[in-house]
PDB file of C-alpha atoms in Angstrom:
ATOM      1  CA  UNK A 277       5.713  12.663  15.293  1.00  0.00           C
ATOM      2  CA  UNK A 278       4.986   9.661  17.478  1.00  0.00           C
ATOM      3  CA  UNK A 279       4.931   6.060  16.326  1.00  0.00           C
ATOM      4  CA  UNK A 280       1.209   5.963  17.163  1.00  0.00           C
ATOM      5  CA  UNK A 281       0.588   8.873  14.776  1.00  0.00           C
ATOM      6  CA  UNK A 282       2.688   7.181  12.107  1.00  0.00           C
ATOM      7  CA  UNK A 283       0.720   3.948  12.568  1.00  0.00           C
ATOM      8  CA  UNK A 284      -2.592   5.795  12.142  1.00  0.00           C
ATOM      9  CA  UNK A 285      -1.395   7.230   8.827  1.00  0.00           C
ATOM     10  CA  UNK A 286       0.158   3.993   7.536  1.00  0.00           C
ATOM     11  CA  UNK A 287      -2.644   1.663   8.615  1.00  0.00           C
ATOM     12  CA  UNK A 288      -5.092   3.657   6.505  1.00  0.00           C
ATOM     13  CA  UNK A 289      -3.643   1.940   3.410  1.00  0.00           C
ATOM     14  CA  UNK A 290      -4.558  -1.474   4.817  1.00  0.00           C
ATOM     15  CA  UNK A 291      -8.047  -0.250   5.763  1.00  0.00           C
ATOM     16  CA  UNK A 292      -8.717   1.137   2.282  1.00  0.00           C
ATOM     17  CA  UNK A 293      -7.414  -2.056   0.664  1.00  0.00           C
ATOM     18  CA  UNK A 294      -9.674  -4.190   2.837  1.00  0.00           C
ATOM     19  CA  UNK A 295     -12.701  -1.979   2.129  1.00  0.00           C
ATOM     20  CA  UNK A 296     -11.957  -2.110  -1.592  1.00  0.00           C
ATOM     21  CA  UNK A 297     -12.368   1.657  -1.888  1.00  0.00           C
ATOM     22  CA  UNK A 298     -10.486   2.339  -5.127  1.00  0.00           C
ATOM     23  CA  UNK A 299     -10.721   6.132  -5.006  1.00  0.00           C
ATOM     24  CA  UNK A 300      -9.626   6.401  -1.391  1.00  0.00           C
ATOM     25  CA  UNK A 301      -6.804   3.912  -1.908  1.00  0.00           C
ATOM     26  CA  UNK A 302      -5.441   5.706  -4.972  1.00  0.00           C
ATOM     27  CA  UNK A 303      -5.714   9.095  -3.242  1.00  0.00           C
ATOM     28  CA  UNK A 304      -3.140   7.912  -0.698  1.00  0.00           C
ATOM     29  CA  UNK A 305      -0.421   7.975  -3.387  1.00  0.00           C
ATOM     30  CA  UNK A 306       1.561  11.023  -4.410  1.00  0.00           C
ATOM     31  CA  UNK A 307       0.867  12.171  -7.944  1.00  0.00           C
ATOM     32  CA  UNK A 308       3.985  14.278  -8.318  1.00  0.00           C
ATOM     33  CA  UNK A 309       6.934  12.025  -7.496  1.00  0.00           C
ATOM     34  CA  UNK A 310       5.685   8.492  -7.021  1.00  0.00           C
ATOM     35  CA  UNK A 311       7.784   5.308  -7.120  1.00  0.00           C
ATOM     36  CA  UNK A 312       5.611   2.174  -6.777  1.00  0.00           C
ATOM     37  CA  UNK A 313       6.737  -1.425  -7.304  1.00  0.00           C
ATOM     38  CA  UNK A 314       3.545  -3.482  -6.841  1.00  0.00           C
ATOM     39  CA  UNK A 315       3.266  -7.096  -5.795  1.00  0.00           C
ATOM     40  CA  UNK A 316       1.649  -8.626  -8.844  1.00  0.00           C
ATOM     41  CA  UNK A 317       2.793  -6.401 -11.718  1.00  0.00           C
ATOM     42  CA  UNK A 318       6.222  -6.249 -13.259  1.00  0.00           C
ATOM     43  CA  UNK A 319       6.039  -2.502 -13.792  1.00  0.00           C
ATOM     44  CA  UNK A 320       7.544   0.447 -11.982  1.00  0.00           C
ATOM     45  CA  UNK A 321       4.545   2.748 -11.538  1.00  0.00           C
ATOM     46  CA  UNK A 322       5.203   6.486 -11.425  1.00  0.00           C
ATOM     47  CA  UNK A 323       1.726   8.043 -11.618  1.00  0.00           C
ATOM     48  CA  UNK A 324      -1.556   7.963  -9.780  1.00  0.00           C
ATOM     49  CA  UNK A 325      -3.320   7.021 -13.053  1.00  0.00           C
ATOM     50  CA  UNK A 326      -1.249   3.825 -13.389  1.00  0.00           C
ATOM     51  CA  UNK A 327      -1.719   3.195  -9.666  1.00  0.00           C
ATOM     52  CA  UNK A 328      -5.459   3.220 -10.330  1.00  0.00           C
ATOM     53  CA  UNK A 329      -5.022   0.745 -13.208  1.00  0.00           C
ATOM     54  CA  UNK A 330      -3.094  -1.601 -10.938  1.00  0.00           C
ATOM     55  CA  UNK A 331      -5.623  -1.468  -8.120  1.00  0.00           C
ATOM     56  CA  UNK A 332      -8.583  -2.033 -10.460  1.00  0.00           C
ATOM     57  CA  UNK A 333      -6.942  -5.360 -11.304  1.00  0.00           C
ATOM     58  CA  UNK A 334      -5.763  -6.103  -7.769  1.00  0.00           C
ATOM     59  CA  UNK A 335      -9.080  -5.302  -6.060  1.00  0.00           C
ATOM     60  CA  UNK A 336     -10.837  -7.686  -8.467  1.00  0.00           C
ATOM     61  CA  UNK A 337      -8.950 -10.433  -6.611  1.00  0.00           C
ATOM     62  CA  UNK A 338     -10.867  -9.494  -3.444  1.00  0.00           C
ATOM     63  CA  UNK A 339      -7.883  -9.030  -1.116  1.00  0.00           C
ATOM     64  CA  UNK A 340      -8.416  -9.647   2.580  1.00  0.00           C
ATOM     65  CA  UNK A 341      -5.728  -8.418   4.937  1.00  0.00           C
ATOM     66  CA  UNK A 342      -5.159 -11.033   7.634  1.00  0.00           C
ATOM     67  CA  UNK A 343      -2.260  -9.368   9.374  1.00  0.00           C
ATOM     68  CA  UNK A 344       0.433  -6.769   8.994  1.00  0.00           C
ATOM     69  CA  UNK A 345       3.309  -5.743  11.173  1.00  0.00           C
ATOM     70  CA  UNK A 346       6.291  -3.552  10.699  1.00  0.00           C
ATOM     71  CA  UNK A 347       8.669  -0.979  12.025  1.00  0.00           C
ATOM     72  CA  UNK A 348       8.841   2.767  11.643  1.00  0.00           C
ATOM     73  CA  UNK A 349      11.824   4.920  10.861  1.00  0.00           C
ATOM     74  CA  UNK A 350      11.532   8.698  11.005  1.00  0.00           C
ATOM     75  CA  UNK A 351      12.979  10.490   7.988  1.00  0.00           C
ATOM     76  CA  UNK A 352      12.738  14.028   9.280  1.00  0.00           C
ATOM     77  CA  UNK A 353       9.756  16.101  10.252  1.00  0.00           C
ATOM     78  CA  UNK A 354       7.700  15.398   7.130  1.00  0.00           C
ATOM     79  CA  UNK A 355       8.502  11.799   6.166  1.00  0.00           C
ATOM     80  CA  UNK A 356       8.755   8.303   7.575  1.00  0.00           C
ATOM     81  CA  UNK A 357       9.382   4.744   6.433  1.00  0.00           C
ATOM     82  CA  UNK A 358       7.081   1.884   7.385  1.00  0.00           C
ATOM     83  CA  UNK A 359       8.357  -1.570   6.439  1.00  0.00           C
ATOM     84  CA  UNK A 360       7.404  -5.094   7.397  1.00  0.00           C
ATOM     85  CA  UNK A 361       5.286  -8.028   6.293  1.00  0.00           C
ATOM     86  CA  UNK A 362       1.628  -8.647   5.620  1.00  0.00           C
ATOM     87  CA  UNK A 363      -0.523 -11.712   5.038  1.00  0.00           C
ATOM     88  CA  UNK A 364      -3.253 -11.434   2.413  1.00  0.00           C
ATOM     89  CA  UNK A 365      -5.842 -13.797   1.085  1.00  0.00           C
ATOM     90  CA  UNK A 366      -6.767 -13.374  -2.567  1.00  0.00           C
ATOM     91  CA  UNK A 367      -9.759 -14.917  -4.311  1.00  0.00           C
ATOM     92  CA  UNK A 368     -11.274 -14.260  -7.700  1.00  0.00           C
ATOM     93  CA  UNK A 369     -14.908 -13.720  -8.546  1.00  0.00           C
ATOM     94  CA  UNK A 370     -16.555 -16.890  -9.803  1.00  0.00           C
ATOM     95  CA  UNK A 371     -13.892 -19.178  -8.355  1.00  0.00           C
ATOM     96  CA  UNK A 372     -13.811 -21.016  -5.061  1.00  0.00           C
ATOM     97  CA  UNK A 373     -10.034 -21.047  -4.856  1.00  0.00           C
ATOM     98  CA  UNK A 374      -8.157 -18.611  -2.702  1.00  0.00           C
ATOM     99  CA  UNK A 375      -4.467 -17.913  -2.383  1.00  0.00           C
ATOM    100  CA  UNK A 376      -2.708 -16.933   0.811  1.00  0.00           C
ATOM    101  CA  UNK A 377       0.177 -14.534   0.162  1.00  0.00           C
ATOM    102  CA  UNK A 378       2.794 -13.288   2.556  1.00  0.00           C
ATOM    103  CA  UNK A 379       4.475 -10.174   1.252  1.00  0.00           C
ATOM    104  CA  UNK A 380       7.187  -7.805   2.339  1.00  0.00           C
ATOM    105  CA  UNK A 381       6.363  -4.131   2.101  1.00  0.00           C
ATOM    106  CA  UNK A 382       7.973  -0.755   2.435  1.00  0.00           C
ATOM    107  CA  UNK A 383       6.184   2.563   2.309  1.00  0.00           C
ATOM    108  CA  UNK A 384       7.722   6.009   2.466  1.00  0.00           C
ATOM    109  CA  UNK A 385       5.057   8.453   3.572  1.00  0.00           C
ATOM    110  CA  UNK A 386       5.551  12.179   3.106  1.00  0.00           C
ATOM    111  CA  UNK A 387       3.576  15.230   4.090  1.00  0.00           C
ATOM    112  CA  UNK A 388       2.937  17.087   0.847  1.00  0.00           C
ATOM    113  CA  UNK A 389       2.447  20.800   0.218  1.00  0.00           C
ATOM    114  CA  UNK A 390      -1.314  20.485   0.809  1.00  0.00           C
ATOM    115  CA  UNK A 391      -0.571  19.054   4.310  1.00  0.00           C
ATOM    116  CA  UNK A 392      -1.851  15.592   3.303  1.00  0.00           C
ATOM    117  CA  UNK A 393       0.196  12.486   4.058  1.00  0.00           C
ATOM    118  CA  UNK A 394       0.766  10.482   0.875  1.00  0.00           C
ATOM    119  CA  UNK A 395       2.830   7.542  -0.263  1.00  0.00           C
ATOM    120  CA  UNK A 396       5.954   8.684  -2.051  1.00  0.00           C
ATOM    121  CA  UNK A 397       7.459   5.206  -2.415  1.00  0.00           C
ATOM    122  CA  UNK A 398       5.822   1.776  -2.109  1.00  0.00           C
ATOM    123  CA  UNK A 399       7.435  -1.579  -2.739  1.00  0.00           C
ATOM    124  CA  UNK A 400       5.824  -4.986  -2.239  1.00  0.00           C
ATOM    125  CA  UNK A 401       7.179  -8.418  -2.983  1.00  0.00           C
ATOM    126  CA  UNK A 402       5.921 -11.900  -2.261  1.00  0.00           C
ATOM    127  CA  UNK A 403       8.023 -13.690   0.330  1.00  0.00           C
ATOM    128  CA  UNK A 404       9.610 -16.701  -1.380  1.00  0.00           C
ATOM    129  CA  UNK A 405       8.551 -20.145  -0.166  1.00  0.00           C
ATOM    130  CA  UNK A 406      11.209 -21.889   1.869  1.00  0.00           C
TER     131      UNK A 406
END
């Protein structure tokens, strides 16, 4: 698999986040063996149902992806790691304030038995201020 193909798969997460499409975003996550450490929750999520709960809350903050960049590492024929940083702007409905967040991310994408690429592992953390 080429890096261009990997980028097309991985960048879909950022597109779905920006569009605020809850169903499409949640469908990108594995429902059989998920490990998800989200940015703004102190919970290790292991199911698509809890992933949905998280993104209902997160999407209410109206995230806007300003940039993302990372590197790919092949993990065999049916898996790869994409890790890097992203810049997001978060606002809340009814408030004029917005927060700019820079976060580290790592995604492990795997091709599942139904031939769909899904997120097996996702970890995000806010980059500490220096």
